[in-house]
C-alpha cells in the first residue's frame, strides 16, 4: 500500500509540474540536449618513432598510412560495423560481412572491439613486410576462430563459406551447395598430417612450406604499399 | 566507390594473404605500379589563388578531372603548378569534397554556376551530401521551372504562325489567343458581352415588376416580358452554341477538348435551353426543368476565359485540394461530435429547438463558423458550456488550413505575375538581342561591300579596314569561304523574308519585269511610258529615294528603290549590293529590287556598268546564281 501511495504522490507531483509548465508555456520537451552527450572517443597513436621501431615501415610510409586512416576515421578507431562497411565496398557482388567479421577479429589482437591505428599498422607490417613464418602464423590466427590453437573442420567450414559468400550468386561455374565442404575436405587432406581431425600451427606451417604455389603467392604481396 | 575507399585498398589486398593457403590455384601477378610511391604535394592555382594538397587526396576520385590524367592538360611547366581559370570560391568546395568525401552546396551561389563548375571538374551532383541535398534539389527545381516558363513564353502563341498552317489551326490560335488578330479580338469581346448580358438577364428576370393592368400581385419581370427575355436568351444561346461548335471544329484534339473543364462549362451553360425547347409543358417534368434553369448561372464561369484572376483562383483551389479535403474532414468530425453533445445536453428542455442530431448540425455549423444566427440557442448550462467550447474550437479548426491555401494562391499568383512581366520584358530583350545580332551580320555585309569597293577603289579601303580587329578579319574570311563553298551569299533578314514572299508571287511578273527593264536598259524607249522610262533611269541612281506605290500591274515593272541610311558607298550603278538597300518590308507601299543586268556595255549608254564577266540574262532567280559576279543581283517585285 505504501508503495502505491508513494507512486500516486509522485504521479501527482509530476502532473502538477506539467500543469505549471502548460500554464507558463514552457511545456516543450527539449530532447535536443540529450543527443549532445555523444561520447567522443578519440584515440591517438603512439609516436611515429615508436611505430617505426615496432613495424617494418619507414616513416614516410607510416605518414601516408596514418593520413589515410585518420581521414577515414577521425576518431582514431575503427569499430566493427565501419570495418564491415569498408570491406564490403570492395566486394559488391556478394556478402562480405561474415569474412569481415573474422578479419576484424584477426586485426583486433587485443580484443577491444575496435581497431586502433597501431593494430592496423602492425597487421599490415606482418602481412606485407613480415617473414614467411609470420605471415603463416597470422593466417593461422585468422582461421582459428576460437583461438584455441587448433583449427577444426567446423571453423574451417565457416571461413570457407564466408569466403564463398563474397563471391555472390552469379559465378561461373555455378556454385554448388557442397563446394565449401569439398574445399574444406581437400584442405584437411593436405594440411592434417597426423589425421587427427584438427590442424595445429606446426602442421599448418609445414604443409604450407611444402606447397610451392603458396610460397610463390606469398611473395606477390610485397609491393602493395 | 565511396570516399576514401582507395585508402583502404592496400589493406584489403594485404588481407588477401589470408586466402592463400586455401587457394586452389596460383594467385595472379599483381599489377606493376611504376608511379612513384612517395606522396607529394600538388599546387593548384585557381585564378591566382593557390591551393595545395596531397596527390593522394586527389587520387581518391579517379573519375574526376583532378583525379585523372586530365589535369595534366592544365599543368603549367614554368610555374610547376596546375592552373585553372575558374572561380576560386567554388573551387574551395570542390577541393573540400576530395578532402572530406562530402560535397556541400554553398547557399549563396547561383545553382547554374555551381552546376557548371561541377560539370567542369567531372563531379556528379548526386554525391552532394545529405545536409545540402535538399536545398540543392529545391533550387534546381525552381530554376528548371523558371526555364520551362521561359521557353514556354518563347514559343508562346505570340509568335507568328508558320505560313503553312491550315485554316483550322489558325482558327484554334485565334480562339486560344485573341490578341493575334483583330477578328479574334472582336469575337472575344462579343462573347464576353453576351455572357454578361445573359447573366444579367437571368438575374433581372426574377425581379418583381409592376403588374400589368388587371392584376394585383407583383409579377417577376421574366413573366411579364416573357417574349423579350426569351429572345435575349435565344440570342445568347445561339452565340454560345456557335462558339462551342467553332471551338470543337478547330480543336486539334477533339476528345481532349471535350473533356476539358471549359468545354464542360460551355455545354452545361447551353444545355438547359435546348432541353427546355425539347421538353413539353408537362407538370411533372417542369420541376426538373426549373432545376435545369439553375444551371444557366454557370454561364458566369465562362468568364474565366476572359479573366486571368478567375483562372488563378481555379488553379489554387485545384492545387490545394488536399488541404481543402483535410479542412472538410476535420470540420465534419467536429460537427458530428458537437452536434451529438449539444443534442444530448439540450434534450430535456421543453420547447428546445434541438429536435434531433441532424437538426443540431445546423447549430454547430453556424456556431463554429462564428455566424451565430440565433435561431437555435442552448438553454441549459451544460449546453451553454459546450456551445462556447464549440465556437472556440471552430475558429481554430477553420484557421488551420487557411495559411496553406493562402500561400498556394500567393505562389501561383506571383508565378503568373512573373510570367506576364517576363513576357513584357521578353520583347524588349529579344529586340535588343536581334539588334546585336544584326550588328554582327551587318558587319560582315559591310565588309563584303568594302571589299568590293576596295577592289575598285583602293583609297577607301584603308579607311574601312582599320577599324576591324584580327578576329573580325579572320571571321569574315571564314564566312567568305563558306559563301564560296556553297555558291550562295549571305544577305540580311529583311531581304530574305521579302524574297520568300515575293518569290512565289512575283515569278511571272518579275520575268516580265526583267525583260522590260532589260529592254529599258537597252534602249531607253520613249515609247509608251516615257515617264516610266525616265523614272527607271532615275532609279538607277542608287541614291535616289523614290517611294513606290504598290499596286497595279503596270507599276510592277517600274522598279523603285528605297535606300536608307546605310552609307551607300557604291556609286550610282546597279552594283548596288543588297545590303545597301534596306528593303523595308514593313511599309505597304512597295518593294523593289535591284537589277544589275550584266548586259554588254554597249547597250547601256547612260551609265557605266562594270565589266561583268558572264552575261547572265536579267534573271528572275539570280538570287541564287550570283556567285560569278560580285554584284549581287536580286530581283523581287510586287
PDB file of N, CA and C in Angstrom, chain B residues 155-206:
ATOM      1  N   UNK B 155       8.179  30.190 -77.026  1.00  0.00           N
ATOM      2  CA  UNK B 155       7.448  29.606 -78.148  1.00  0.00           C
ATOM      3  C   UNK B 155       5.959  29.782 -77.935  1.00  0.00           C
ATOM      4  N   UNK B 156       5.646  30.860 -77.273  1.00  0.00           N
ATOM      5  CA  UNK B 156       4.240  31.059 -76.943  1.00  0.00           C
ATOM      6  C   UNK B 156       3.466  31.470 -78.167  1.00  0.00           C
ATOM      7  N   UNK B 157       2.199  31.608 -77.949  1.00  0.00           N
ATOM      8  CA  UNK B 157       1.330  31.849 -79.071  1.00  0.00           C
ATOM      9  C   UNK B 157       1.521  33.201 -79.696  1.00  0.00           C
ATOM     10  N   UNK B 158       2.334  34.028 -79.063  1.00  0.00           N
ATOM     11  CA  UNK B 158       2.518  35.331 -79.667  1.00  0.00           C
ATOM     12  C   UNK B 158       3.402  35.264 -80.897  1.00  0.00           C
ATOM     13  N   UNK B 159       4.094  34.169 -81.024  1.00  0.00           N
ATOM     14  CA  UNK B 159       4.965  34.074 -82.194  1.00  0.00           C
ATOM     15  C   UNK B 159       4.114  33.997 -83.457  1.00  0.00           C
ATOM     16  N   UNK B 160       4.641  34.484 -84.526  1.00  0.00           N
ATOM     17  CA  UNK B 160       3.833  34.449 -85.751  1.00  0.00           C
ATOM     18  C   UNK B 160       3.649  33.018 -86.216  1.00  0.00           C
ATOM     19  N   UNK B 161       2.526  32.791 -86.795  1.00  0.00           N
ATOM     20  CA  UNK B 161       2.184  31.460 -87.277  1.00  0.00           C
ATOM     21  C   UNK B 161       3.088  31.054 -88.423  1.00  0.00           C
ATOM     22  N   UNK B 162       3.375  29.787 -88.476  1.00  0.00           N
ATOM     23  CA  UNK B 162       4.072  29.349 -89.683  1.00  0.00           C
ATOM     24  C   UNK B 162       3.169  29.567 -90.875  1.00  0.00           C
ATOM     25  N   UNK B 163       3.739  29.883 -91.961  1.00  0.00           N
ATOM     26  CA  UNK B 163       2.907  30.276 -93.106  1.00  0.00           C
ATOM     27  C   UNK B 163       2.056  29.141 -93.660  1.00  0.00           C
ATOM     28  N   UNK B 164       2.392  27.922 -93.300  1.00  0.00           N
ATOM     29  CA  UNK B 164       1.642  26.843 -93.943  1.00  0.00           C
ATOM     30  C   UNK B 164       0.644  26.217 -92.983  1.00  0.00           C
ATOM     31  N   UNK B 165      -0.019  27.039 -92.165  1.00  0.00           N
ATOM     32  CA  UNK B 165      -0.984  26.464 -91.246  1.00  0.00           C
ATOM     33  C   UNK B 165      -2.338  26.419 -91.892  1.00  0.00           C
ATOM     34  N   UNK B 166      -3.063  25.387 -91.545  1.00  0.00           N
ATOM     35  CA  UNK B 166      -4.394  25.264 -92.141  1.00  0.00           C
ATOM     36  C   UNK B 166      -5.320  26.276 -91.489  1.00  0.00           C
ATOM     37  N   UNK B 167      -6.437  26.537 -92.124  1.00  0.00           N
ATOM     38  CA  UNK B 167      -7.409  27.464 -91.515  1.00  0.00           C
ATOM     39  C   UNK B 167      -7.847  26.967 -90.150  1.00  0.00           C
ATOM     40  N   UNK B 168      -7.875  25.641 -90.005  1.00  0.00           N
ATOM     41  CA  UNK B 168      -8.294  25.099 -88.716  1.00  0.00           C
ATOM     42  C   UNK B 168      -7.321  25.492 -87.618  1.00  0.00           C
ATOM     43  N   UNK B 169      -6.041  25.398 -87.937  1.00  0.00           N
ATOM     44  CA  UNK B 169      -5.040  25.781 -86.940  1.00  0.00           C
ATOM     45  C   UNK B 169      -5.124  27.257 -86.625  1.00  0.00           C
ATOM     46  N   UNK B 170      -5.361  28.019 -87.670  1.00  0.00           N
ATOM     47  CA  UNK B 170      -5.425  29.464 -87.451  1.00  0.00           C
ATOM     48  C   UNK B 170      -6.622  29.795 -86.570  1.00  0.00           C
ATOM     49  N   UNK B 171      -7.712  29.099 -86.830  1.00  0.00           N
ATOM     50  CA  UNK B 171      -8.910  29.339 -86.041  1.00  0.00           C
ATOM     51  C   UNK B 171      -8.654  29.001 -84.578  1.00  0.00           C
ATOM     52  N   UNK B 172      -7.996  27.889 -84.345  1.00  0.00           N
ATOM     53  CA  UNK B 172      -7.712  27.491 -82.974  1.00  0.00           C
ATOM     54  C   UNK B 172      -6.829  28.525 -82.292  1.00  0.00           C
ATOM     55  N   UNK B 173      -5.825  29.000 -83.045  1.00  0.00           N
ATOM     56  CA  UNK B 173      -4.945  30.022 -82.482  1.00  0.00           C
ATOM     57  C   UNK B 173      -5.744  31.250 -82.120  1.00  0.00           C
ATOM     58  N   UNK B 174      -6.663  31.603 -83.014  1.00  0.00           N
ATOM     59  CA  UNK B 174      -7.448  32.813 -82.758  1.00  0.00           C
ATOM     60  C   UNK B 174      -8.269  32.651 -81.498  1.00  0.00           C
ATOM     61  N   UNK B 175      -8.788  31.440 -81.288  1.00  0.00           N
ATOM     62  CA  UNK B 175      -9.583  31.228 -80.104  1.00  0.00           C
ATOM     63  C   UNK B 175      -8.733  31.248 -78.848  1.00  0.00           C
ATOM     64  N   UNK B 176      -7.610  30.598 -78.900  1.00  0.00           N
ATOM     65  CA  UNK B 176      -6.806  30.481 -77.687  1.00  0.00           C
ATOM     66  C   UNK B 176      -6.126  31.779 -77.331  1.00  0.00           C
ATOM     67  N   UNK B 177      -5.762  32.529 -78.331  1.00  0.00           N
ATOM     68  CA  UNK B 177      -5.018  33.740 -78.060  1.00  0.00           C
ATOM     69  C   UNK B 177      -5.612  34.875 -78.860  1.00  0.00           C
ATOM     70  N   UNK B 178      -6.574  35.563 -78.281  1.00  0.00           N
ATOM     71  CA  UNK B 178      -7.327  36.544 -79.072  1.00  0.00           C
ATOM     72  C   UNK B 178      -6.497  37.718 -79.543  1.00  0.00           C
ATOM     73  N   UNK B 179      -5.309  37.889 -78.970  1.00  0.00           N
ATOM     74  CA  UNK B 179      -4.585  39.083 -79.354  1.00  0.00           C
ATOM     75  C   UNK B 179      -3.906  38.963 -80.705  1.00  0.00           C
ATOM     76  N   UNK B 180      -3.998  37.787 -81.293  1.00  0.00           N
ATOM     77  CA  UNK B 180      -3.244  37.619 -82.528  1.00  0.00           C
ATOM     78  C   UNK B 180      -3.888  38.337 -83.710  1.00  0.00           C
ATOM     79  N   UNK B 181      -5.199  38.340 -83.737  1.00  0.00           N
ATOM     80  CA  UNK B 181      -5.780  39.022 -84.898  1.00  0.00           C
ATOM     81  C   UNK B 181      -6.970  39.840 -84.446  1.00  0.00           C
ATOM     82  N   UNK B 182      -7.333  40.777 -85.264  1.00  0.00           N
ATOM     83  CA  UNK B 182      -8.426  41.679 -84.896  1.00  0.00           C
ATOM     84  C   UNK B 182      -9.741  40.939 -84.813  1.00  0.00           C
ATOM     85  N   UNK B 183      -9.956  40.046 -85.754  1.00  0.00           N
ATOM     86  CA  UNK B 183     -11.214  39.286 -85.764  1.00  0.00           C
ATOM     87  C   UNK B 183     -11.373  38.545 -84.457  1.00  0.00           C
ATOM     88  N   UNK B 184     -10.289  37.910 -84.029  1.00  0.00           N
ATOM     89  CA  UNK B 184     -10.349  37.125 -82.799  1.00  0.00           C
ATOM     90  C   UNK B 184     -10.677  38.032 -81.622  1.00  0.00           C
ATOM     91  N   UNK B 185     -10.084  39.196 -81.628  1.00  0.00           N
ATOM     92  CA  UNK B 185     -10.321  40.118 -80.523  1.00  0.00           C
ATOM     93  C   UNK B 185     -11.775  40.547 -80.495  1.00  0.00           C
ATOM     94  N   UNK B 186     -12.291  40.821 -81.691  1.00  0.00           N
ATOM     95  CA  UNK B 186     -13.693  41.229 -81.768  1.00  0.00           C
ATOM     96  C   UNK B 186     -14.581  40.127 -81.237  1.00  0.00           C
ATOM     97  N   UNK B 187     -14.318  38.922 -81.685  1.00  0.00           N
ATOM     98  CA  UNK B 187     -15.126  37.790 -81.255  1.00  0.00           C
ATOM     99  C   UNK B 187     -15.039  37.612 -79.741  1.00  0.00           C
ATOM    100  N   UNK B 188     -13.847  37.787 -79.233  1.00  0.00           N
ATOM    101  CA  UNK B 188     -13.613  37.650 -77.791  1.00  0.00           C
ATOM    102  C   UNK B 188     -14.478  38.624 -77.022  1.00  0.00           C
ATOM    103  N   UNK B 189     -14.461  39.864 -77.447  1.00  0.00           N
ATOM    104  CA  UNK B 189     -15.248  40.853 -76.714  1.00  0.00           C
ATOM    105  C   UNK B 189     -16.738  40.643 -76.893  1.00  0.00           C
ATOM    106  N   UNK B 190     -17.109  40.185 -78.077  1.00  0.00           N
ATOM    107  CA  UNK B 190     -18.537  39.944 -78.310  1.00  0.00           C
ATOM    108  C   UNK B 190     -19.046  38.832 -77.401  1.00  0.00           C
ATOM    109  N   UNK B 191     -18.283  37.767 -77.325  1.00  0.00           N
ATOM    110  CA  UNK B 191     -18.745  36.684 -76.439  1.00  0.00           C
ATOM    111  C   UNK B 191     -18.766  37.139 -74.994  1.00  0.00           C
ATOM    112  N   UNK B 192     -17.770  37.921 -74.616  1.00  0.00           N
ATOM    113  CA  UNK B 192     -17.764  38.423 -73.252  1.00  0.00           C
ATOM    114  C   UNK B 192     -19.012  39.246 -72.981  1.00  0.00           C
ATOM    115  N   UNK B 193     -19.338  40.084 -73.939  1.00  0.00           N
ATOM    116  CA  UNK B 193     -20.525  40.930 -73.781  1.00  0.00           C
ATOM    117  C   UNK B 193     -21.768  40.083 -73.640  1.00  0.00           C
ATOM    118  N   UNK B 194     -21.878  39.070 -74.480  1.00  0.00           N
ATOM    119  CA  UNK B 194     -23.090  38.264 -74.417  1.00  0.00           C
ATOM    120  C   UNK B 194     -23.168  37.445 -73.142  1.00  0.00           C
ATOM    121  N   UNK B 195     -22.010  37.037 -72.620  1.00  0.00           N
ATOM    122  CA  UNK B 195     -22.047  36.335 -71.337  1.00  0.00           C
ATOM    123  C   UNK B 195     -22.621  37.253 -70.281  1.00  0.00           C
ATOM    124  N   UNK B 196     -22.114  38.485 -70.287  1.00  0.00           N
ATOM    125  CA  UNK B 196     -22.595  39.444 -69.288  1.00  0.00           C
ATOM    126  C   UNK B 196     -24.093  39.668 -69.454  1.00  0.00           C
ATOM    127  N   UNK B 197     -24.514  39.834 -70.708  1.00  0.00           N
ATOM    128  CA  UNK B 197     -25.942  40.085 -70.961  1.00  0.00           C
ATOM    129  C   UNK B 197     -26.781  38.922 -70.458  1.00  0.00           C
ATOM    130  N   UNK B 198     -26.292  37.725 -70.753  1.00  0.00           N
ATOM    131  CA  UNK B 198     -27.059  36.550 -70.366  1.00  0.00           C
ATOM    132  C   UNK B 198     -27.189  36.462 -68.851  1.00  0.00           C
ATOM    133  N   UNK B 199     -26.095  36.705 -68.170  1.00  0.00           N
ATOM    134  CA  UNK B 199     -26.140  36.604 -66.714  1.00  0.00           C
ATOM    135  C   UNK B 199     -27.062  37.657 -66.133  1.00  0.00           C
ATOM    136  N   UNK B 200     -26.943  38.881 -66.670  1.00  0.00           N
ATOM    137  CA  UNK B 200     -27.799  39.960 -66.140  1.00  0.00           C
ATOM    138  C   UNK B 200     -29.260  39.654 -66.404  1.00  0.00           C
ATOM    139  N   UNK B 201     -29.519  39.099 -67.596  1.00  0.00           N
ATOM    140  CA  UNK B 201     -30.914  38.768 -67.913  1.00  0.00           C
ATOM    141  C   UNK B 201     -31.438  37.734 -66.937  1.00  0.00           C
ATOM    142  N   UNK B 202     -30.610  36.730 -66.656  1.00  0.00           N
ATOM    143  CA  UNK B 202     -31.050  35.722 -65.709  1.00  0.00           C
ATOM    144  C   UNK B 202     -31.378  36.330 -64.362  1.00  0.00           C
ATOM    145  N   UNK B 203     -30.575  37.288 -63.982  1.00  0.00           N
ATOM    146  CA  UNK B 203     -30.794  37.904 -62.676  1.00  0.00           C
ATOM    147  C   UNK B 203     -32.042  38.776 -62.686  1.00  0.00           C
ATOM    148  N   UNK B 204     -32.150  39.576 -63.751  1.00  0.00           N
ATOM    149  CA  UNK B 204     -33.229  40.569 -63.764  1.00  0.00           C
ATOM    150  C   UNK B 204     -34.593  39.929 -63.915  1.00  0.00           C
ATOM    151  N   UNK B 205     -34.639  38.781 -64.565  1.00  0.00           N
ATOM    152  CA  UNK B 205     -35.974  38.255 -64.847  1.00  0.00           C
ATOM    153  C   UNK B 205     -36.673  37.758 -63.601  1.00  0.00           C
ATOM    154  N   UNK B 206     -35.975  37.722 -62.467  1.00  0.00           N
ATOM    155  CA  UNK B 206     -36.662  37.329 -61.243  1.00  0.00           C
ATOM    156  C   UNK B 206     -37.073  38.524 -60.399  1.00  0.00           C
TER     157      UNK B 206
END
